[in-house]
Short mmCIF file of C-alpha atoms and ligand atoms in Angstrom, two decimals:
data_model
loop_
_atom_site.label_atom_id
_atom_site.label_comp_id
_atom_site.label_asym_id
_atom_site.label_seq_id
_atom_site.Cartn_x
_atom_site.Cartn_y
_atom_site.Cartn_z
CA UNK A 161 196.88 64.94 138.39
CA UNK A 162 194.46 63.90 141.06
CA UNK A 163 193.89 67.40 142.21
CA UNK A 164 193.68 68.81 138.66
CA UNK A 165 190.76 66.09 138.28
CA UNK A 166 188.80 67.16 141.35
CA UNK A 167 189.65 70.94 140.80
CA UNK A 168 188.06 70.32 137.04
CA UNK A 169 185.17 68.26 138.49
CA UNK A 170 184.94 70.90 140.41
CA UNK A 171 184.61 73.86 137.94
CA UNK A 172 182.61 71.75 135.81
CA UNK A 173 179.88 71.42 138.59
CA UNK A 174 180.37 75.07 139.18
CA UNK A 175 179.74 75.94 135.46
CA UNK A 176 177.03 74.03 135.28
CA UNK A 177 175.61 75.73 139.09
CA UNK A 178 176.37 79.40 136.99
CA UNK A 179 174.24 78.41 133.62
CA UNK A 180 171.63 76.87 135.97
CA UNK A 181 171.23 80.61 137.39
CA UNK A 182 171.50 82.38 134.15
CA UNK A 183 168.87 79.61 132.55
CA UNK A 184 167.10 80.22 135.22
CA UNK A 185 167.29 84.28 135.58
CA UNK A 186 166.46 84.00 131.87
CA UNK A 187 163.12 82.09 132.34
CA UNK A 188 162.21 84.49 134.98
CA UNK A 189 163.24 87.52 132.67
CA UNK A 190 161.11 86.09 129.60
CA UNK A 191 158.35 85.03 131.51
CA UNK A 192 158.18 88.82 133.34
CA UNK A 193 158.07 90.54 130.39
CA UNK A 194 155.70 88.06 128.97
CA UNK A 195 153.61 88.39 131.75
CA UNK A 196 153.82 92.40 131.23
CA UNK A 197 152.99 92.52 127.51
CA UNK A 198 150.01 90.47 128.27
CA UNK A 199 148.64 92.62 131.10
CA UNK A 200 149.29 95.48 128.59
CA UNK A 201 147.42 93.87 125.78
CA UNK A 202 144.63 92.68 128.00
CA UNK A 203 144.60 96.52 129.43
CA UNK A 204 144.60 97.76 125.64
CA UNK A 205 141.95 95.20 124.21
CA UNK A 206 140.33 96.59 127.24
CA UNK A 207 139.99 100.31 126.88
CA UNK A 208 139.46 99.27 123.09
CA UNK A 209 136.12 97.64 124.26
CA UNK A 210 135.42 100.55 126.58
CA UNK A 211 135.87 103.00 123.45
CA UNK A 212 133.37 101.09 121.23
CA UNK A 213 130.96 100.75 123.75
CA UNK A 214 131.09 104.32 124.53
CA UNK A 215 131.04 104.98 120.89
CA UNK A 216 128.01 102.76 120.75
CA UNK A 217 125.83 104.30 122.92
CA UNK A 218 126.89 107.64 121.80
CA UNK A 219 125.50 106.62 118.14
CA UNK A 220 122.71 105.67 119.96
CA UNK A 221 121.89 108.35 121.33
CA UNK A 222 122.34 110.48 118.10
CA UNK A 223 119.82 107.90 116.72
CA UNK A 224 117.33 108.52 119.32
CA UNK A 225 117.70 112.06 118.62
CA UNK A 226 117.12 112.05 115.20
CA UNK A 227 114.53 109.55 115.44
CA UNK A 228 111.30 112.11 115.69
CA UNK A 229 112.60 113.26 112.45
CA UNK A 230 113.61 109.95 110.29
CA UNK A 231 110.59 108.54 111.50
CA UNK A 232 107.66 111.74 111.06
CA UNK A 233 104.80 110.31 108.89
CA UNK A 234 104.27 111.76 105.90
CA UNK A 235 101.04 114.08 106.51
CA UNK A 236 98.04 114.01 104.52
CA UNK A 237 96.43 117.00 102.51
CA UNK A 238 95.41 119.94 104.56
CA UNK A 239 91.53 119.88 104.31
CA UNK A 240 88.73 121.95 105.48
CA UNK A 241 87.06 120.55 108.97
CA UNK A 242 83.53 120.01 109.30
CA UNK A 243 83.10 123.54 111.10
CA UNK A 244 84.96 125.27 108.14
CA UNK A 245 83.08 123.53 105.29
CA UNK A 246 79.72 125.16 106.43
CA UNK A 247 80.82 128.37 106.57
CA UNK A 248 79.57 131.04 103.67
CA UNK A 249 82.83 131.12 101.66
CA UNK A 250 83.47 127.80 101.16
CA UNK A 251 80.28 126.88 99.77
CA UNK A 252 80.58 124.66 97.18
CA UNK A 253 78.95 125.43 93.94
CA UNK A 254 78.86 122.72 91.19
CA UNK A 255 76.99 120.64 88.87
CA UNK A 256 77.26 118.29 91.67
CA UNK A 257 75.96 120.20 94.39
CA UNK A 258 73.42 122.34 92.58
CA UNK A 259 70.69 125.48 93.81
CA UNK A 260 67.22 126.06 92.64
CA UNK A 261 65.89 129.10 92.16
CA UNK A 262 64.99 129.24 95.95
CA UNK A 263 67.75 127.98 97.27
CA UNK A 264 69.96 130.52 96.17
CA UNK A 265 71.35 132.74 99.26
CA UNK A 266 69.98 135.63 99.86
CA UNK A 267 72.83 137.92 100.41
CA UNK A 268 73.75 141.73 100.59
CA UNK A 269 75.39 142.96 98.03
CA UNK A 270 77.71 145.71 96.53
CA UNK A 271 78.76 147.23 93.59
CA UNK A 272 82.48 147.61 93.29
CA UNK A 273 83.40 149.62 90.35
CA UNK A 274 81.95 152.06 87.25
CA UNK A 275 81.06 149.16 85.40
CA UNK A 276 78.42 148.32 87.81
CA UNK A 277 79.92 144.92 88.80
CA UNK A 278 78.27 143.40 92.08
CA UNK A 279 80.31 140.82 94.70
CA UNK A 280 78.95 139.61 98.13
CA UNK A 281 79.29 142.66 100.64
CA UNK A 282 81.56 140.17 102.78
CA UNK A 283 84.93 139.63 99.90
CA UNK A 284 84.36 143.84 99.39
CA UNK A 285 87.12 144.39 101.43
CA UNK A 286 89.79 141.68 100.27
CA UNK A 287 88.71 142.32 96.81
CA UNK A 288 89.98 146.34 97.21
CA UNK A 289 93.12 145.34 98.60
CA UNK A 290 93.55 143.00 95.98
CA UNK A 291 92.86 145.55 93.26
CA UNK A 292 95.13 148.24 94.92
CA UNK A 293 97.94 146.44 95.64
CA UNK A 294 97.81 145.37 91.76
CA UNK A 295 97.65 148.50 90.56
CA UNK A 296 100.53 149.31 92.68
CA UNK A 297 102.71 146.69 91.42
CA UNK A 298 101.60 148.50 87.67
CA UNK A 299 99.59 146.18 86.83
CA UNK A 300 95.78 146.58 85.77
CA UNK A 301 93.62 143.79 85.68
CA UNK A 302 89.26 144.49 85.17
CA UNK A 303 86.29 142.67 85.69
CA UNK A 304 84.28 141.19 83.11
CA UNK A 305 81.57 139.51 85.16
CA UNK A 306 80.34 138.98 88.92
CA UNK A 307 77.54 138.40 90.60
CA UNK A 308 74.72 136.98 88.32
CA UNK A 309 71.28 137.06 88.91
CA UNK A 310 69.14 134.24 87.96
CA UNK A 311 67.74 135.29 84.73
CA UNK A 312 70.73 136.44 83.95
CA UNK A 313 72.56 132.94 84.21
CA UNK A 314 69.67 131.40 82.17
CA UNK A 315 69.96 133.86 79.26
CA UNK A 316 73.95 133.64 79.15
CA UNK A 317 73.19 129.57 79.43
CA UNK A 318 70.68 129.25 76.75
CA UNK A 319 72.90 132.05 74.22
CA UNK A 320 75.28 129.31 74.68
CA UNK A 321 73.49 126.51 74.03
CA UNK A 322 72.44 127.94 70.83
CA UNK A 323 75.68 129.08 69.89
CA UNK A 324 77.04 125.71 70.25
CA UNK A 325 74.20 123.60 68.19
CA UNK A 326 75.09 125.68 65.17
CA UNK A 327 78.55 126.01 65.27
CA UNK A 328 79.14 122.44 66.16
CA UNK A 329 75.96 121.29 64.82
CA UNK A 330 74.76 119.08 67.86
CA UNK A 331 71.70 118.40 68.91
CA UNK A 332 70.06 120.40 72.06
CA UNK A 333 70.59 117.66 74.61
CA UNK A 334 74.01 117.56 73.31
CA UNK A 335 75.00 121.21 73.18
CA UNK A 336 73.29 121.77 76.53
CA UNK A 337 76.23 119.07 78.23
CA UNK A 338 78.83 121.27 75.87
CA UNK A 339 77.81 124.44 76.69
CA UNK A 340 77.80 123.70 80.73
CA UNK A 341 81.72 123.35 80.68
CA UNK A 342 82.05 126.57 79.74
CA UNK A 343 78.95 128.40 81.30
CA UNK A 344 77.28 126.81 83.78
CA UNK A 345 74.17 125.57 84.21
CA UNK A 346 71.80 127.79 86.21
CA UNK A 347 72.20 126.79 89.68
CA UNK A 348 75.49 125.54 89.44
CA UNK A 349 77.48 128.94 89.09
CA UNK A 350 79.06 130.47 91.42
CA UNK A 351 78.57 133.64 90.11
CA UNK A 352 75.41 133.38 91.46
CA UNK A 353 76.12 133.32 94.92
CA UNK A 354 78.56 136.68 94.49
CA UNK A 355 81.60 134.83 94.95
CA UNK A 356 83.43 134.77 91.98
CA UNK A 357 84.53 137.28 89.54
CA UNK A 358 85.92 136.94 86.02
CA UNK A 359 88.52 139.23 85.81
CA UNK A 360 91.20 139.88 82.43
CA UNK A 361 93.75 141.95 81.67
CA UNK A 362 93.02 145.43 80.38
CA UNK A 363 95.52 144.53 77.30
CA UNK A 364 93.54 141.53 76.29
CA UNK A 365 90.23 140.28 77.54
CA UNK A 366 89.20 137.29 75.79
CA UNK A 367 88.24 134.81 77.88
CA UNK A 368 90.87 132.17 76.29
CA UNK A 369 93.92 130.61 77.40
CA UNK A 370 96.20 133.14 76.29
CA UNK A 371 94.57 135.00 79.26
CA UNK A 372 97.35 133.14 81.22
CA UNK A 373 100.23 134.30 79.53
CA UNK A 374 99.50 137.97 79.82
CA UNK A 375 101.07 140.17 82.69
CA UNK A 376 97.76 140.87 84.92
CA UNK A 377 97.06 137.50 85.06
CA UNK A 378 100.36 136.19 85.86
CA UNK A 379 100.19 138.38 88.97
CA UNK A 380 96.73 137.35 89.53
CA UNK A 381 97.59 133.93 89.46
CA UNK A 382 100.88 134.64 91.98
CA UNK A 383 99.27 136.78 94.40
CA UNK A 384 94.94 136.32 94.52
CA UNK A 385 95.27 133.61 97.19
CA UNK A 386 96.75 136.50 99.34
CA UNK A 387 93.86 138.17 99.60
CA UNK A 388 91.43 135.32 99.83
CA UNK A 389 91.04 134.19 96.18
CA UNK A 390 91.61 131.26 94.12
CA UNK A 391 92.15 130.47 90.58
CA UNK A 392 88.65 127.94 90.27
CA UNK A 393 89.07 126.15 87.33
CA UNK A 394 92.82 125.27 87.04
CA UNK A 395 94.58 123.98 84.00
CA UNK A 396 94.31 119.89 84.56
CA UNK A 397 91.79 119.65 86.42
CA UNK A 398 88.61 120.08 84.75
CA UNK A 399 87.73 116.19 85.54
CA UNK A 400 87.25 117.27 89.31
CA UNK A 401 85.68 120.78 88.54
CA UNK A 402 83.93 119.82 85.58
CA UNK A 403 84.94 123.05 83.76
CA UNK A 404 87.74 123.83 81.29
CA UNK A 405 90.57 125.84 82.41
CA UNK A 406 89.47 129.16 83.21
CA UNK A 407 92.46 131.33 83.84
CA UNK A 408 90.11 134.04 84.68
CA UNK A 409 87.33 133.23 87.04
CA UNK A 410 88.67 133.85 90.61
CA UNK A 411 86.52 132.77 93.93
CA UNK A 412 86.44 133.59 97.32
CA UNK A 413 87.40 131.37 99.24
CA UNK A 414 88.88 133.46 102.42
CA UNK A 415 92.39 133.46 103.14
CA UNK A 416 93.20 130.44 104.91
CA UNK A 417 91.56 128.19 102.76
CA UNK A 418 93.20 130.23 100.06
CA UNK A 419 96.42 129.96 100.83
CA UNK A 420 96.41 126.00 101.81
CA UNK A 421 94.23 125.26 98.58
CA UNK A 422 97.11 127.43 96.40
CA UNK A 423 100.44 125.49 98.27
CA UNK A 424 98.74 122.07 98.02
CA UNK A 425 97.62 122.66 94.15
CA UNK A 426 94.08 121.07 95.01
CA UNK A 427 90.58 122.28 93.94
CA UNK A 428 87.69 123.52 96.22
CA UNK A 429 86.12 120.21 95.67
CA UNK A 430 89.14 118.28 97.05
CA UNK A 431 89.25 120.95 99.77
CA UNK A 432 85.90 120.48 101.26
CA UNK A 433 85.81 116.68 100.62
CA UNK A 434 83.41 116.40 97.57
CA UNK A 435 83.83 114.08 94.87
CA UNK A 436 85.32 115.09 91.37
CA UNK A 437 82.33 116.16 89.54
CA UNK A 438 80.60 112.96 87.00
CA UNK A 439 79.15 114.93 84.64
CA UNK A 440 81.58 114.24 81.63
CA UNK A 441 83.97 116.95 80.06
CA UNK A 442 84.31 117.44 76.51
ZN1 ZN B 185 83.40 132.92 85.89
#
């Protein structure tokens, strides 16, 4: 029995030797792995932070690149500079900026078709082209009116005048502020300096709005600035011109100034930097 006792003693404290090893292998096992999967996790959360800061700077980057364009200022109207507005086809012709009699240019100039209608020697050329390449496209716009000389803006002026105090029965002073929307003042036309033309359609050529609707002028209107010319007197805008809408008196204006005057919908007056004409618009 004694022995029995010491050999169980015995086998106890071996037991208890054995699940002190396994306890302990255990600890070291769980603890490895532990260790591990946190030295993979820190690796992971670590190449994570590498990937959004390389993502980062990549966006910023793309940011930079785009930034001339999200951040271009919107530009202002295209305008004449001060060497352009002094030069012979953009001078500006209004009630504003008025000639006298001797102020008026002297300049060549040349008749341009069987009518015996007269422009400035200088638009001959543009004018042509513009006529030719209409005719080509089967249209066939005409001239009513060009160049004016003096008297001859006075007498149109003064019919008007007249015409006006008995049709709308007004008095002279009255009629005279009517009639210059329609035909200018003398001085203040543009017709005078052999710039601008009136010119219809062959199929009607009454100096109306209906002008606009018609097949010459539509191509007029889509095409003049190619060669130079502008529409004048635009529909809406008769409190910076100071004339109704004329959809049939074109001006030189060369073809720069043409063209950027045309895409930016502006007037000759905005162009050059003058003020909308004051005198009022009935
Ligand atoms: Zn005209």
């Amino acid at each position: 029995m004694r022995m029995r006792r010491r050999r169980y003693k015995g086998d106890i404290r071996r037991i208890r030797q054995r699940n002190g090893r396994i306890f302990l292998v255990i600890c070291l096992v769980v603890f490895g792995a532990a260790a591990v999967w946190i030295s993979i996790d820190e690796e992971k959360s670590e190449e994570k932070a590498k990937q959004a800061y390389k993502e980062q700077i990549s966006k910023e980057e793309q940011e930079d690149e785009q930034e001339p364009q999200v951040n271009v200022e919107p530009t202002g109207p295209v305008l004449a500079d001060e060497t352009e507005k002094q030069q012979w086809y953009l001078r500006l012709v209004n009630k504003d900026h008025p000639m006298t009699e001797a102020d008026v240019p002297e300049v060549a100039i040349e008749t341009v078709d069987a009518n015996g209608y007269q422009v400035d020697v200088r638009i001959m050329q543009d004018l042509e082209a513009m006529f030719a390449d209409a005719r080509a496209a089967g249209r066939n716009p005409m001239i009513c009116s060009a160049f004016r000389e003096w008297d001859m803006q006075v007498s149109l002026y003064e019919n008007k005048i007249e015409r006006v105090m008995q049709e709308e029965g007004l008095t002279q002073e009255e009629a005279a502020i009517k009639a210059s929307t329609v035909v200018a003042k003398p001085g203040t036309s543009e017709h005078q300096v052999g710039l601008a033309l009136d010119i219809v359609s062959s199929d009607y050529q009454e100096l109306d709005e209906a002008q606009m609707e018609t097949e010459d002028q539509k191509w007029l209107m889509e095409n003049s600035w190619k060669y130079g010319f502008i529409l004048r007197y635009p529909m809406d805008k008769s409190d910076i011109t100071g004339i109704i809408f004329e959809p049939w008196h074109y001006r030189y204006v060369g073809k720069k100034a043409a063209k950027e005057i045309t895409e930016q919908n502006i007037t000759l007056e905005e162009y050059v930097g003058a003020g909308p004409v004051q005198t009022p618009v009935f």
